[in-house]
Short mmCIF file of C-alpha atoms in Angstrom, two decimals:
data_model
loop_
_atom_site.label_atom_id
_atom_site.label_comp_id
_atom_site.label_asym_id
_atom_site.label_seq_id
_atom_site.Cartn_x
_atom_site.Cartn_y
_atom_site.Cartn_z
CA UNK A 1 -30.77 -14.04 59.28
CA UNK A 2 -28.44 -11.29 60.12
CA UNK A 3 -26.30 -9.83 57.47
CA UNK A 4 -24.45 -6.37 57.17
CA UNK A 5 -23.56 -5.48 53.95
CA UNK A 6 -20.68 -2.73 53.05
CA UNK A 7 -20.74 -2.23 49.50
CA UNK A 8 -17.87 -0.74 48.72
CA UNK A 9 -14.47 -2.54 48.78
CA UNK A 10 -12.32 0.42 48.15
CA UNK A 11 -12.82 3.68 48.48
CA UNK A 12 -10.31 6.32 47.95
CA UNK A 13 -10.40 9.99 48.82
CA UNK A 14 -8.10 13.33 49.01
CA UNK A 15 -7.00 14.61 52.11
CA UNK A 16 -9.14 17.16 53.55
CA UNK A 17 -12.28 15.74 51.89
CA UNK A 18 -15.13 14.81 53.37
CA UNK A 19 -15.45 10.59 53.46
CA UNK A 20 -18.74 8.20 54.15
CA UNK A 21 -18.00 4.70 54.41
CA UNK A 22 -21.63 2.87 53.61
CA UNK A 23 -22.87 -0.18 55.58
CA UNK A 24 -26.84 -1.17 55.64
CA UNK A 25 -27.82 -4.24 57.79
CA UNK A 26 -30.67 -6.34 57.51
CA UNK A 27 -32.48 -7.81 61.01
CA UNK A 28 -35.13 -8.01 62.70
CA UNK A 29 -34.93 -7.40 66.16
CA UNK A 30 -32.48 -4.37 67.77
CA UNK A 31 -28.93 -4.47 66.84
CA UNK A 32 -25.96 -3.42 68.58
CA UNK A 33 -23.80 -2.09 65.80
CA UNK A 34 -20.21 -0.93 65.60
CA UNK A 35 -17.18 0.01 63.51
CA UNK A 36 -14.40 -2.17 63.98
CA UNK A 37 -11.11 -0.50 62.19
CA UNK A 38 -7.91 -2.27 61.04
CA UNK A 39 -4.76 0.30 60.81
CA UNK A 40 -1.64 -1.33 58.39
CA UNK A 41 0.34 -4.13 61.00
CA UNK A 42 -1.98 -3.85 63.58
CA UNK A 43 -4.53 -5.61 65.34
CA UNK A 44 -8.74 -4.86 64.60
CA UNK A 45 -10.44 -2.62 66.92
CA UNK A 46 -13.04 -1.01 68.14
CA UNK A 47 -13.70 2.17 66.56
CA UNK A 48 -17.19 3.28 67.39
CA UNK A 49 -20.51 1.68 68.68
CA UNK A 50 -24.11 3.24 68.28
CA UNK A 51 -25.24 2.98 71.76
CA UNK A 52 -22.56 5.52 72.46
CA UNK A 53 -23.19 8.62 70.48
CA UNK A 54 -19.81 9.61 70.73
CA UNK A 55 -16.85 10.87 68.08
CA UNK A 56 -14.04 9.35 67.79
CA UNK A 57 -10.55 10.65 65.62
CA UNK A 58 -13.75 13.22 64.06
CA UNK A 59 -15.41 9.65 62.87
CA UNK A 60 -19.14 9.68 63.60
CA UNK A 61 -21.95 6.96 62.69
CA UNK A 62 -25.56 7.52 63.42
CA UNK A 63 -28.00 4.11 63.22
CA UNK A 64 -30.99 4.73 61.18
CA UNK A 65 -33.34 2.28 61.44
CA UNK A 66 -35.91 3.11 58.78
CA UNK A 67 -32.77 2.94 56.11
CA UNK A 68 -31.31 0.10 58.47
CA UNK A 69 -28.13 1.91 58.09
CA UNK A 70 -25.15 3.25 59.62
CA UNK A 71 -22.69 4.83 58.20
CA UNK A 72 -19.31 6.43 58.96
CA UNK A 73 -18.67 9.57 58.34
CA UNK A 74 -15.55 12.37 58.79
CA UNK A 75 -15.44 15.96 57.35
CA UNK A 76 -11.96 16.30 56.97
CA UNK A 77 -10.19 13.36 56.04
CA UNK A 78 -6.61 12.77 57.23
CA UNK A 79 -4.12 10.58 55.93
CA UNK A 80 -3.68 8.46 58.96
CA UNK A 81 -7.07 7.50 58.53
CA UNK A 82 -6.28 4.81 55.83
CA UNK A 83 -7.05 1.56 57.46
CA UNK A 84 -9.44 -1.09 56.51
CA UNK A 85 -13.38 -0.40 58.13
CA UNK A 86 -15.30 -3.58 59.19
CA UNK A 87 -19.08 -2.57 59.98
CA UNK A 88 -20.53 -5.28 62.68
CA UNK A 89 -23.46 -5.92 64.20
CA UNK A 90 -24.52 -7.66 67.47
CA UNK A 91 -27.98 -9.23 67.12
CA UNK A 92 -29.38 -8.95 70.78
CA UNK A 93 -27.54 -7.60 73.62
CA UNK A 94 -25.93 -9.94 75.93
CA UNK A 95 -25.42 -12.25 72.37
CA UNK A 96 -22.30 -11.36 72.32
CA UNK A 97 -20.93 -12.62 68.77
CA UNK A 98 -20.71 -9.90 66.23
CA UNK A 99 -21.60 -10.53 62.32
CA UNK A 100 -19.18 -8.53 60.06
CA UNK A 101 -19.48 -6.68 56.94
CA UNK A 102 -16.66 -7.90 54.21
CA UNK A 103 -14.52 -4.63 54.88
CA UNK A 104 -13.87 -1.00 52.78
CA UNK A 105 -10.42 -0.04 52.42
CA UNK A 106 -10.05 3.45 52.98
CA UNK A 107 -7.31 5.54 51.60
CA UNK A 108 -6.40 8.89 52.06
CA UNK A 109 -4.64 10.57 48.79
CA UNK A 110 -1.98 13.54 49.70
CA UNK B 1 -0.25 -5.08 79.88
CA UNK B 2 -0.30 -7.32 77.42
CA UNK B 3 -3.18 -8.34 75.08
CA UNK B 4 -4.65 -10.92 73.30
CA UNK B 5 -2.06 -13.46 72.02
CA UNK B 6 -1.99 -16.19 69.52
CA UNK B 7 0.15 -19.21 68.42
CA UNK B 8 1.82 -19.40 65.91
CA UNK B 9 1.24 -16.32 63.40
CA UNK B 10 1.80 -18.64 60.82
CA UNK B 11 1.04 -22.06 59.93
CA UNK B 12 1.36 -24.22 56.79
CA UNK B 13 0.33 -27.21 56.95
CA UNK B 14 -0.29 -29.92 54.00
CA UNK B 15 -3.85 -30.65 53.09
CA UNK B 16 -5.56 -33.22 55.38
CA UNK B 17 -2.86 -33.07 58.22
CA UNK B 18 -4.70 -31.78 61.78
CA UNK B 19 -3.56 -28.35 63.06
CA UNK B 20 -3.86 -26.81 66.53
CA UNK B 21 -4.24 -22.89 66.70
CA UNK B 22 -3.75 -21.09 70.23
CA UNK B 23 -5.48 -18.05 71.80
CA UNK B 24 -4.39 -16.88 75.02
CA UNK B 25 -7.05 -13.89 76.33
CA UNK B 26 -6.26 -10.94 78.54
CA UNK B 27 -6.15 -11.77 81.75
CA UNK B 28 -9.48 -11.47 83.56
CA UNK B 29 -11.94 -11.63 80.25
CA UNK B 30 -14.85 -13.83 80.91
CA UNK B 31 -15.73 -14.11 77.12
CA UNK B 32 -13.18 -15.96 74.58
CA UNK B 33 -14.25 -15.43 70.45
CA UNK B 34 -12.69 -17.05 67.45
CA UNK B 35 -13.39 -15.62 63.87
CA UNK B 36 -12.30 -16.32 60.53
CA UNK B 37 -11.33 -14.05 57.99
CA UNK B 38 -11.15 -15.44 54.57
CA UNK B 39 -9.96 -13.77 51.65
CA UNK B 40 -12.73 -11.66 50.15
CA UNK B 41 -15.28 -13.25 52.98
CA UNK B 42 -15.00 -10.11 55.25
CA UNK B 43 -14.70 -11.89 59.06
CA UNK B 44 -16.66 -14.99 59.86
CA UNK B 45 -18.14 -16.01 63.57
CA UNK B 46 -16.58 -19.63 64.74
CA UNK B 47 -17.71 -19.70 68.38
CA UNK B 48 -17.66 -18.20 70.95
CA UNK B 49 -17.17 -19.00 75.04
CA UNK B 50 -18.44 -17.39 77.86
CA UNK B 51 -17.47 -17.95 81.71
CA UNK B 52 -18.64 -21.67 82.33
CA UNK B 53 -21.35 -21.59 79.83
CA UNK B 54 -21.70 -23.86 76.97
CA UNK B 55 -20.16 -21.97 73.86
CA UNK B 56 -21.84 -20.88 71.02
CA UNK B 57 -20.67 -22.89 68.34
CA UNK B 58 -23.15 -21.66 65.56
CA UNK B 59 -20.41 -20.52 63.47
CA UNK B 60 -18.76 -23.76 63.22
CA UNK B 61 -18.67 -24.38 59.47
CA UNK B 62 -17.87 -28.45 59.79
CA UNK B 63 -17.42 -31.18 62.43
CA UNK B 64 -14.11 -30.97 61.34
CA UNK B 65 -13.64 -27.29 63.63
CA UNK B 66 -13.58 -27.48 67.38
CA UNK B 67 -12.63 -25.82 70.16
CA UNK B 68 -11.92 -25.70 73.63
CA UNK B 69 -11.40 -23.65 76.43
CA UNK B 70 -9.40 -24.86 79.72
CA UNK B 71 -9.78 -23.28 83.08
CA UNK B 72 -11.59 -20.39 81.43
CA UNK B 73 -8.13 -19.17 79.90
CA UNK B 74 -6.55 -20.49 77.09
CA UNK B 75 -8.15 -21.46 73.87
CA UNK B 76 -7.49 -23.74 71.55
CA UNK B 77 -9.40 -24.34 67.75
CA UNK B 78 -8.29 -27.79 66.45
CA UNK B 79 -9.00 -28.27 62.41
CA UNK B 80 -9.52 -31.84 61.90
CA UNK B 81 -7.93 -33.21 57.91
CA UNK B 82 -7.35 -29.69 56.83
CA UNK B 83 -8.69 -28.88 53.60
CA UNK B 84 -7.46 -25.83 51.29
CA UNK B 85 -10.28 -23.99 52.02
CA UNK B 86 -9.25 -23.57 55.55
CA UNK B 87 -6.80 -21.28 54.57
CA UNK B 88 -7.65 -17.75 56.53
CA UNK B 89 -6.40 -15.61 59.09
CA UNK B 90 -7.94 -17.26 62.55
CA UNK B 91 -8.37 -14.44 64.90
CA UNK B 92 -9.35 -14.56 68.50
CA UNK B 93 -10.63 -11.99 70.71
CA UNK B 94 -11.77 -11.48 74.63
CA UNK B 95 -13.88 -9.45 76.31
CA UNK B 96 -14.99 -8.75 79.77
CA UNK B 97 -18.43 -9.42 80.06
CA UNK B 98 -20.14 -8.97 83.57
CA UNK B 99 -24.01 -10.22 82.02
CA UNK B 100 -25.78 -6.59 82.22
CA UNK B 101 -26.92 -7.22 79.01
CA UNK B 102 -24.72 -4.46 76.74
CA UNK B 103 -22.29 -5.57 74.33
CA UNK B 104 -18.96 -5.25 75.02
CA UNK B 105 -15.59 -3.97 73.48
CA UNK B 106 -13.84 -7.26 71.93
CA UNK B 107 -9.92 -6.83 71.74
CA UNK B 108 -8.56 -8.93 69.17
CA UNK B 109 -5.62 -10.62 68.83
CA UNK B 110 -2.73 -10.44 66.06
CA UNK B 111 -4.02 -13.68 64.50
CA UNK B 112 -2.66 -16.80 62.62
CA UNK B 113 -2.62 -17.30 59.24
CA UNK B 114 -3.22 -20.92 58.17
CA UNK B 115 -2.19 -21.78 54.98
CA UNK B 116 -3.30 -25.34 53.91
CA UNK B 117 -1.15 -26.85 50.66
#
């Protein structure tokens, strides 16, 4: 079965610090996975997916698959990065649903 | 232009009543998603539609859930004798999904929130 776990519910951090948001996912095949991102009144969306390499707002998650891991990861955190982080995986490409972690909110002290 | 909406943002409803949540998707999306977020459950798979296809209704937690799509638009999830543990934030999502085999973006929309009494 496909699960992706985030272990930490809340995580708070100063501005400027460096923040890693934690997800680990368990399946067997070869998993799209992405970070999904929730800012206060607004809708979910995408933030980052594996398959792209890219960085977005200084975010960056590299998929390890011997620690079946991927987590998110700034340098400098800035306040406007306080939002709540879904982690979610897509088992097979072209199987479209996506399984979700429960969520880390992230804030950013002043 | 404008994004995924849903109807109504908020519904309460009296334990075993039926209740009819609405997603419409962006125009043009080929794949039509319905999750449920529960509180402390993270976000939960319902089903999911794609094109003419039969949908994927794996995530379907009763007989009691359904859901339809008409003219590959419009989406409605219909909770059958509503129980309090229905209450959660239904969200719905699109994408655009041409079948080359990658995942694609989902935009989701603003959501309702059931609350069952």
């Amino acid at each position: 079965a496909q699960r992706v776990t985030q272990p930490e519910k809340l995580l708070s951090v100063f501005k400027g610090a460096p923040v890693e948001l934690k997800c680990n996912y368990s399946y067997s095949g070869s998993p799209e996975l992405f970070w999904y991102v929730q800012y206060s009144r607004q809708r979910l969306q995408l933030l980052l997916r594996h398959i792209s390499r890219e960085s977005i707002k200084g975010f960056t998650a590299d998929l390890n698959k011997g620690e079946t891991s991927f987590h998110l990861k700034k340098p400098f955190a800035q306040e406007e990065d306080s939002a709540m982080y879904y982690c979610a995986l897509s088992p097979a490409r072209g199987a479209q649903k996506l399984v979700f972690g429960q969520g880390t909110r992230l804030t950013i002290n002043p | 232009g404008a994004g995924v909406s849903q109807s109504p943002s908020n519904k309460v409803t009296e334990k075993g009543k039926d209740v009819e949540l609405r997603c419409d998707p962006i125009s043009g999306h080929t794949a039509l998603y319905w999750y449920r977020q529960s509180l402390g459950q993270g976000l939960e798979f319902l089903i999911y539609f794609q094109g003419n296809s039969a949908p994927d209704k794996s995530g379907l937690p009763s007989d009691r859930f359904s859901a339809e799509r008409t003219g590959g638009s419009v989406s409605t999830l219909t909770i059958q004798r509503t129980q309090q543990e229905d209450s959660a934030v239904y969200l719905c999502a699109s994408s655009f999904n041409t079948g080359g085999g990658a995942s694609y973006e989902q935009y989701f929309g603003p959501g309702t929130r059931l609350t069952v009494t």
